[in-house]
Coordinates of C-alpha atoms in Angstrom, one line a residue:
M483 CA 77.3 102.5 93.7
R484 CA 76.7 99.1 95.0
K485 CA 74.4 96.3 94.0
R486 CA 72.5 93.8 96.0
A487 CA 73.2 90.1 96.0
A488 CA 72.5 88.7 92.6
S489 CA 73.7 91.4 90.3
D490 CA 75.0 89.1 87.7
Q491 CA 72.1 89.9 85.3
A492 CA 71.7 93.6 86.1
T493 CA 73.1 95.3 83.1
S494 CA 74.0 92.7 80.5
P495 CA 71.9 92.8 77.4
A496 CA 69.1 90.2 77.5
V497 CA 69.3 87.3 75.2
S498 CA 66.5 84.9 74.0
P499 CA 66.5 81.2 75.0
E500 CA 67.2 80.2 71.5
A501 CA 70.3 82.4 71.3
T502 CA 71.8 81.0 74.5
P503 CA 73.7 77.7 73.9
A504 CA 74.0 76.8 77.5
V505 CA 72.9 78.3 80.8
A506 CA 74.3 77.3 84.2
R507 CA 71.8 77.5 87.1
V508 CA 73.1 78.6 90.4
G509 CA 71.4 79.8 93.6
D510 CA 71.2 79.5 97.3
P511 CA 68.4 77.4 99.0
G512 CA 65.3 79.5 99.7
T513 CA 66.2 82.3 97.3
G514 CA 65.3 80.7 94.0
P515 CA 67.4 80.2 90.9
A516 CA 69.5 82.7 89.1
T517 CA 70.8 82.4 85.6
V518 CA 74.4 82.9 84.6
P519 CA 75.2 82.8 80.9
A520 CA 77.7 80.3 79.9
P521 CA 81.0 81.6 78.6
A522 CA 79.9 81.1 75.0
A523 CA 76.8 83.3 75.6
T524 CA 78.6 86.3 77.0
G525 CA 79.8 87.8 73.7
R526 CA 76.9 90.2 73.4
G527 CA 77.4 91.4 77.0
V528 CA 81.0 92.2 76.2
L529 CA 80.0 94.0 73.0
G530 CA 77.4 96.0 74.9
L531 CA 79.9 96.8 77.7
G532 CA 82.4 98.0 75.0
G533 CA 79.8 100.3 73.5
V534 CA 79.0 101.8 76.9
A535 CA 82.7 102.2 77.5
V536 CA 83.1 104.2 74.2
A537 CA 80.2 106.4 75.2
V538 CA 81.6 107.0 78.6
V539 CA 84.9 108.0 77.2
G540 CA 83.2 110.4 74.8
S541 CA 81.2 111.8 77.7
G542 CA 84.4 112.3 79.6
V543 CA 85.9 114.3 76.8
F544 CA 82.8 116.5 76.7
T545 CA 83.0 116.9 80.4
Y546 CA 86.5 118.2 80.2
L547 CA 85.6 120.6 77.4
Y548 CA 82.8 121.8 79.6
L549 CA 84.9 122.4 82.7
A550 CA 87.7 124.0 80.7
L551 CA 85.2 126.3 79.1
V552 CA 83.8 127.4 82.4
A553 CA 87.3 127.8 83.9
R554 CA 88.4 130.1 81.0
S555 CA 85.1 132.1 81.2
V556 CA 85.0 133.1 84.9
P557 CA 87.5 134.6 87.4
V558 CA 89.8 132.2 89.3
E559 CA 88.0 132.5 92.6
D560 CA 84.6 132.0 90.9
Y561 CA 85.8 128.8 89.4
G562 CA 86.8 127.5 92.8
W563 CA 83.2 127.9 93.9
F564 CA 81.9 126.4 90.7
G565 CA 84.2 123.4 91.3
S566 CA 82.7 122.9 94.8
Y567 CA 79.2 123.0 93.3
W568 CA 80.2 120.5 90.7
S569 CA 81.5 118.1 93.3
L570 CA 78.4 118.5 95.4
A571 CA 76.2 117.8 92.4
I572 CA 78.1 114.6 91.8
V573 CA 77.8 113.5 95.4
V574 CA 74.0 114.1 95.2
G575 CA 73.7 112.2 91.9
F576 CA 76.0 109.2 92.2
G577 CA 76.0 109.1 96.0
A578 CA 72.3 109.3 96.7
F579 CA 70.6 108.2 93.5
Q580 CA 72.9 105.7 91.8
P581 CA 71.8 102.9 94.2
I582 CA 68.3 103.3 92.7
E583 CA 69.8 102.9 89.2
L584 CA 71.8 99.8 90.1
E585 CA 69.1 97.9 92.0
L586 CA 66.3 98.9 89.6
A587 CA 68.4 97.7 86.7
R588 CA 68.9 94.3 88.3
R589 CA 65.3 93.8 89.2
V590 CA 63.9 95.1 85.9
H591 CA 66.2 92.7 84.1
L592 CA 64.9 89.8 86.1
R593 CA 61.3 90.5 85.5
P594 CA 59.2 89.4 82.5
P595 CA 58.5 91.8 79.6
G596 CA 55.8 94.3 80.4
A597 CA 56.0 93.8 84.2
P598 CA 55.3 96.9 86.2
L599 CA 58.0 98.6 88.1
P600 CA 59.2 96.9 91.3
R601 CA 57.1 97.7 94.3
G602 CA 58.4 100.7 96.1
A603 CA 60.6 102.1 93.3
L604 CA 58.8 105.4 92.9
A605 CA 58.4 105.7 96.7
C606 CA 62.1 105.2 97.2
L607 CA 62.8 107.9 94.6
A608 CA 60.5 110.3 96.3
V609 CA 62.0 109.7 99.7
L610 CA 65.5 110.2 98.3
T611 CA 64.5 113.4 96.6
V612 CA 62.9 114.9 99.7
A613 CA 65.8 113.7 101.9
T614 CA 68.6 115.2 99.6
T615 CA 66.6 118.4 99.3
A616 CA 66.2 118.7 103.0
V617 CA 69.9 118.0 103.7
V618 CA 70.9 120.7 101.2
L619 CA 68.5 123.2 102.8
L620 CA 69.7 122.4 106.3
A621 CA 73.3 122.8 105.3
S622 CA 72.6 126.0 103.4
T623 CA 74.1 128.2 106.1
R624 CA 77.5 126.5 105.6
L625 CA 77.1 125.8 101.9
V626 CA 76.3 129.3 100.7
P627 CA 79.5 130.9 102.2
A628 CA 81.6 128.0 100.8
L629 CA 80.0 128.8 97.4
G630 CA 81.1 132.4 97.4
G631 CA 77.9 133.6 99.0
E632 CA 76.0 133.0 95.8
T633 CA 72.5 131.7 96.4
G634 CA 72.3 130.8 92.7
F635 CA 74.6 127.8 93.4
L636 CA 72.3 126.6 96.2
L637 CA 69.2 126.9 94.0
A638 CA 70.9 125.0 91.2
L639 CA 71.9 122.3 93.6
L640 CA 68.3 121.9 94.8
A641 CA 67.3 121.6 91.2
V642 CA 69.9 118.8 90.8
C643 CA 68.3 116.9 93.7
V644 CA 64.9 116.9 91.8
V645 CA 66.2 116.2 88.3
S646 CA 68.5 113.4 89.5
A647 CA 65.5 111.3 90.5
G648 CA 64.3 111.2 86.9
Q649 CA 67.9 110.9 85.6
F650 CA 68.7 107.7 87.5
L651 CA 65.2 106.2 87.1
L652 CA 65.7 106.4 83.3
R653 CA 69.2 105.0 83.4
G654 CA 68.1 102.0 85.6
L655 CA 65.2 101.2 83.2
L656 CA 67.5 101.4 80.1
L657 CA 70.1 99.1 81.7
G658 CA 67.5 96.7 83.1
T659 CA 65.9 96.3 79.6
G660 CA 69.2 95.7 77.9
R661 CA 69.3 99.0 76.0
L662 CA 73.0 99.7 76.5
G663 CA 73.2 101.6 73.2
L664 CA 70.5 104.0 74.2
H665 CA 72.0 104.3 77.6
G666 CA 75.3 105.3 76.1
A667 CA 73.6 107.8 73.8
V668 CA 71.9 109.5 76.8
L669 CA 75.3 109.9 78.5
L670 CA 76.7 111.5 75.4
A671 CA 73.7 113.8 75.0
D672 CA 73.9 114.9 78.6
S673 CA 77.6 115.9 78.4
G674 CA 77.3 117.3 74.9
L675 CA 74.4 119.6 75.9
R676 CA 76.5 120.9 78.8
V677 CA 79.1 122.1 76.4
L678 CA 76.5 123.7 74.1
F679 CA 74.7 125.5 76.9
A680 CA 78.0 126.7 78.4
L681 CA 79.3 127.9 75.1
G682 CA 76.0 129.7 74.4
L683 CA 76.1 131.4 77.8
T684 CA 79.7 132.5 77.2
L685 CA 78.8 134.1 73.8
L686 CA 75.5 135.6 74.9
V687 CA 76.4 136.7 78.5
P688 CA 80.2 137.2 78.7
S689 CA 79.9 138.6 82.2
A690 CA 78.1 135.5 83.6
G691 CA 79.5 134.2 86.8
G692 CA 79.9 130.6 88.1
A693 CA 76.3 130.5 89.4
G694 CA 75.1 131.1 85.9
Y695 CA 77.1 128.2 84.6
A696 CA 75.7 126.0 87.4
W697 CA 72.3 126.1 85.7
T698 CA 73.8 124.8 82.4
L699 CA 74.4 121.5 84.2
V700 CA 70.8 121.4 85.4
A701 CA 69.4 122.3 82.0
A702 CA 71.5 119.6 80.2
M703 CA 70.5 116.9 82.8
A704 CA 66.8 117.7 82.4
L705 CA 66.8 117.9 78.6
A706 CA 68.8 114.7 78.1
H707 CA 66.8 112.6 80.5
L708 CA 63.3 113.8 81.3
P709 CA 61.7 113.8 77.8
L710 CA 63.0 110.2 77.1
L711 CA 61.9 109.1 80.6
G712 CA 58.3 110.3 79.9
W713 CA 58.3 108.3 76.6
V714 CA 59.7 105.1 78.3
L715 CA 57.1 105.3 81.1
L716 CA 54.3 105.8 78.6
R717 CA 55.5 102.8 76.6
R718 CA 55.6 100.7 79.7
R719 CA 52.1 101.7 80.8
S720 CA 50.7 100.9 77.4
S721 CA 52.1 97.3 77.5
A722 CA 51.9 96.8 81.3
R723 CA 50.9 93.4 82.7
P724 CA 49.1 92.8 85.9
R725 CA 51.4 92.7 88.9
Q726 CA 52.2 89.1 90.0
A727 CA 51.0 87.9 93.4
D728 CA 54.5 86.9 94.5
D729 CA 56.0 90.3 93.5
P730 CA 58.5 91.2 96.3
P731 CA 57.2 93.9 98.7
A732 CA 58.3 97.5 98.8
R733 CA 60.4 96.9 101.9
D734 CA 62.5 94.4 100.0
L735 CA 63.6 97.1 97.6
A736 CA 64.0 99.7 100.3
G737 CA 66.2 97.4 102.4
A738 CA 68.4 96.7 99.4
I739 CA 68.8 100.4 98.6
G740 CA 69.6 101.2 102.2
H741 CA 72.5 98.8 102.2
L742 CA 73.8 100.3 98.9
L743 CA 73.4 103.9 100.1
T744 CA 75.9 103.7 102.9
G745 CA 78.8 102.7 100.7
S746 CA 77.7 104.9 97.8
L747 CA 77.7 108.1 99.9
A748 CA 81.0 107.3 101.6
A749 CA 82.5 106.6 98.2
Q750 CA 81.3 109.9 96.7
V751 CA 82.4 111.9 99.8
L752 CA 85.9 110.4 99.5
L753 CA 86.1 111.1 95.8
N754 CA 84.4 114.5 95.7
G755 CA 84.8 115.9 99.2
A756 CA 88.2 117.5 98.7
P757 CA 87.1 120.3 96.2
V758 CA 84.4 121.2 98.6
L759 CA 86.5 121.2 101.7
V760 CA 89.3 123.2 100.1
T761 CA 86.9 126.1 99.6
V762 CA 85.4 125.7 103.1
L763 CA 88.9 125.6 104.8
A764 CA 90.4 128.4 102.7
G765 CA 91.3 131.4 104.8
P766 CA 91.7 135.0 103.8
G767 CA 93.7 135.3 100.6
Q768 CA 93.6 131.5 99.9
D769 CA 90.7 131.5 97.4
A770 CA 93.1 131.5 94.4
A771 CA 95.0 128.5 95.9
A772 CA 91.7 126.7 96.4
A773 CA 90.7 127.3 92.8
R774 CA 94.1 125.9 91.6
F775 CA 93.5 122.8 93.7
V776 CA 90.0 122.4 92.2
A777 CA 91.3 122.7 88.6
S778 CA 94.3 120.4 89.1
F779 CA 92.2 117.8 91.0
T780 CA 89.7 117.9 88.2
L781 CA 92.3 117.1 85.6
V782 CA 94.0 114.2 87.4
R783 CA 90.6 112.5 88.0
L784 CA 90.1 111.9 84.3
P785 CA 90.3 108.1 84.6
L786 CA 87.7 108.3 87.5
F787 CA 85.2 110.2 85.4
V788 CA 85.3 107.3 83.0
A789 CA 85.3 104.5 85.6
V790 CA 82.6 105.7 87.9
P791 CA 79.7 105.7 85.3
L792 CA 81.0 102.4 83.9
Q793 CA 80.7 100.5 87.2
S794 CA 77.1 99.4 86.8
A795 CA 78.1 97.6 83.6
L796 CA 81.0 95.8 85.2
I797 CA 79.0 93.8 87.7
P798 CA 77.8 91.0 85.4
L799 CA 81.4 90.2 84.2
L800 CA 82.8 90.3 87.8
T801 CA 80.0 88.0 89.0
R802 CA 80.8 85.5 86.3
L803 CA 84.4 85.4 87.4
Q804 CA 83.1 84.7 90.9
T805 CA 80.8 81.8 89.8
E806 CA 83.3 80.3 87.3
G807 CA 86.6 80.6 89.2
D808 CA 88.0 79.1 92.3
A809 CA 89.4 80.9 95.4
A810 CA 93.1 80.4 94.3
R811 CA 92.4 81.9 90.9
L812 CA 90.6 84.9 92.4
R813 CA 93.4 85.5 94.9
G814 CA 95.9 85.5 92.1
L815 CA 93.9 88.1 90.3
V816 CA 93.8 90.3 93.4
V817 CA 97.6 90.0 93.8
R818 CA 98.3 90.8 90.1
G819 CA 95.8 93.7 90.2
A820 CA 97.5 95.1 93.3
A821 CA 100.9 94.9 91.6
L822 CA 99.5 96.7 88.5
V823 CA 98.0 99.5 90.6
G824 CA 101.4 99.9 92.4
G825 CA 103.2 100.2 89.1
L826 CA 100.7 102.7 87.7
A827 CA 100.9 104.7 90.9
V828 CA 104.7 105.1 90.4
L829 CA 104.2 106.2 86.7
A830 CA 101.4 108.6 87.8
A831 CA 103.7 110.2 90.4
A832 CA 106.5 110.7 87.9
G833 CA 104.1 112.1 85.2
G834 CA 102.3 114.4 87.7
W835 CA 105.6 115.7 88.9
L836 CA 107.2 116.3 85.5
L837 CA 104.2 117.0 83.3
G838 CA 101.4 118.0 85.6
P839 CA 101.8 121.8 85.7
A840 CA 102.2 122.0 82.0
V841 CA 99.1 119.9 81.3
V842 CA 97.0 121.8 83.7
S843 CA 98.2 125.1 82.2
L844 CA 97.3 123.8 78.7
V845 CA 93.8 122.8 79.6
F846 CA 92.7 125.4 82.2
G847 CA 95.4 128.2 81.9
S848 CA 98.6 128.8 83.7
R849 CA 96.8 130.6 86.6
Y850 CA 95.4 127.2 87.7
A851 CA 98.5 125.0 87.9
L852 CA 99.7 123.6 91.2
A853 CA 103.3 122.6 91.9
G854 CA 104.5 119.4 90.4
G855 CA 104.8 117.6 93.8
E856 CA 101.2 118.4 94.7
I857 CA 99.9 117.2 91.3
A858 CA 101.9 114.0 91.7
L859 CA 100.3 113.3 95.1
L860 CA 96.8 113.8 93.5
A861 CA 97.8 111.6 90.6
V862 CA 98.8 108.7 92.9
G863 CA 95.5 109.1 94.7
S864 CA 93.6 108.8 91.5
V865 CA 95.3 105.5 90.5
L866 CA 94.7 104.1 94.0
H867 CA 91.1 105.2 93.8
L868 CA 90.7 103.5 90.4
G869 CA 92.0 100.2 91.9
L870 CA 89.6 100.7 94.8
L871 CA 86.6 101.0 92.4
L872 CA 87.4 97.7 90.8
A873 CA 88.1 96.0 94.1
S874 CA 84.9 97.2 95.7
Q875 CA 82.9 96.0 92.6
A876 CA 84.5 92.6 93.0
L877 CA 83.1 92.6 96.6
V878 CA 79.7 93.5 95.3
A879 CA 79.8 90.7 92.8
A880 CA 80.6 88.3 95.6
A881 CA 77.5 89.7 97.5
R882 CA 79.6 91.1 100.3
H883 CA 77.7 94.4 100.6
R884 CA 78.4 95.0 104.3
R885 CA 82.2 94.7 103.6
V886 CA 81.8 97.3 100.8
A887 CA 80.4 99.7 103.3
V888 CA 83.3 98.9 105.7
V889 CA 85.8 99.5 102.9
W890 CA 84.5 102.9 102.0
L891 CA 84.0 104.0 105.6
A892 CA 87.5 103.0 106.5
G893 CA 88.9 105.1 103.7
L894 CA 86.7 108.0 104.7
A895 CA 87.9 107.8 108.3
A896 CA 91.6 107.7 107.2
G897 CA 91.0 110.7 105.0
A898 CA 89.4 112.6 107.9
V899 CA 92.3 111.9 110.2
T900 CA 94.8 113.0 107.5
L901 CA 92.8 116.2 106.9
A902 CA 93.0 117.0 110.6
V903 CA 96.7 116.5 111.1
V904 CA 98.2 118.0 108.0
P905 CA 98.5 121.8 108.2
D906 CA 98.8 123.2 104.7
L907 CA 95.6 123.9 102.8
V908 CA 96.4 122.2 99.5
L909 CA 98.6 119.5 100.9
R910 CA 96.0 118.4 103.5
C911 CA 93.2 118.1 101.0
A912 CA 95.4 116.2 98.5
A913 CA 96.8 113.9 101.2
A914 CA 93.3 113.2 102.6
F915 CA 92.1 111.9 99.2
T916 CA 95.3 109.9 98.5
V917 CA 95.6 108.3 102.0
G918 CA 91.9 107.6 102.2
S919 CA 91.9 105.8 98.8
G920 CA 95.0 103.9 99.7
V921 CA 93.7 102.7 103.1
A922 CA 90.3 101.7 101.6
L923 CA 92.1 99.8 98.8
L924 CA 94.2 97.8 101.4
V925 CA 91.0 96.9 103.3
A926 CA 89.2 95.8 100.1
A927 CA 92.2 93.8 98.9
G928 CA 92.4 92.1 102.3
S929 CA 88.8 91.2 102.2
L930 CA 89.1 89.7 98.8
L931 CA 92.2 87.7 99.8
W932 CA 91.2 86.3 103.1
S933 CA 87.6 86.9 104.1
G934 CA 85.1 84.4 102.9
Q935 CA 87.4 82.6 100.5
G936 CA 87.7 78.9 100.5
G937 CA 91.0 77.1 100.4
P938 CA 92.9 76.4 97.2
G939 CA 90.8 74.6 94.7
Q940 CA 87.5 75.4 96.4
P941 CA 84.8 77.2 94.5
A942 CA 84.5 80.9 95.1
A943 CA 81.4 82.2 96.9
R944 CA 78.4 82.5 94.7
P945 CA 76.0 85.3 95.1
P946 CA 72.5 84.5 96.1
S947 CA 69.7 85.4 93.7
L948 CA 66.6 87.4 93.9
R949 CA 63.2 85.7 94.2
E950 CA 62.2 86.8 90.7
E951 CA 62.5 84.7 87.6
P952 CA 65.0 86.0 85.0
R953 CA 63.9 87.9 82.0
H954 CA 64.9 86.7 78.5
A955 CA 63.8 89.5 76.1
P956 CA 64.2 93.2 76.1
H957 CA 61.2 95.3 76.8
A958 CA 60.5 99.0 77.1

């Protein structure tokens, strides 16, 4: 979930020149100018971001209704396998395809109205679709046993690989053209349709297993995105302009997405690997414990379900902080942010210990509750991961994409070591997530504090811009 260098215009709503009181021009030699709205012109961006945030929160509520409905409709062991499928679907979507959304949003926003898609966009989508499908097929001998031996889960996951291409192409186009309201509506429609389809399956086929519910996710994704994508592409074709001679080549987009992909996949494995690993590592008689872990982990990740989709809309605001502030101010923000994360982690630990089992029992049923100490460990990990998301996006806004990859790979390595040395099934998976997120957060904070920052009073590093001229009016 990482953007390339000049992501300051990627997802903010476009404004016309007349509506912009002042525009500061920044850019590195040889890369061309980039536009950064002056503070007085950022109000619409904040309002648009607020609308997306409301939609994401609503989508998160629907998501929990959906997961709770599935949990109460299938046996405990079956829900453990469904939870593994759910995590794999998130890894495929946000890990493999969200880089397309982020980079496409940035480039479309910088292009004039009616301009064709950036060179290589559809080719990159095709390559990612084939690659993810091939990886799932190659791993099928391990995946099917981890998914309860149900080939229905595998087939649904293959369908997710195909539908995700259209899903994130549409989201990138909507963000790039400044249609944040429609983007939020799509998020709500997607999550709401999941609830409706799952409820319908529960009423019509009470004996349906987890593999049947897996297809409700595929159906909701397809219905919420693909018809609208077809309409958007037809609108773009009807008003298309000739491609400009200086349009960046396809390899330019492919290179950008390649850099984003490393950090994105590592981030999704760290966030969503534990529910998959707990079912893979479960021994005889441990399927129920694995299902309890999946349900409890799902609940404590509520803030992350909200934060992950919102990241693409945060980049413009973080970039403006980079271009307007100095190094000392940014270091102060990092220190205060770290202190806030530490305080929230303490509160999360206490809440997870005292209230966690009761809340899990209320949402999913008493058969899914872990012990208070285990839920507290997961809650601390979720807070650390939330801080990590914000810190990594600050690195993206500063155009430090290689360091973003280093941050997530460091967390992934720490999680792998923890998983290898801790013996207990539930404890090792919970500790791997928490330790990995904590180590990655420390690396990210260190990079923001010391690497590439000037001395006190020196301007912060400004991200270079793309070679395309900025767009000033929304287009389809």
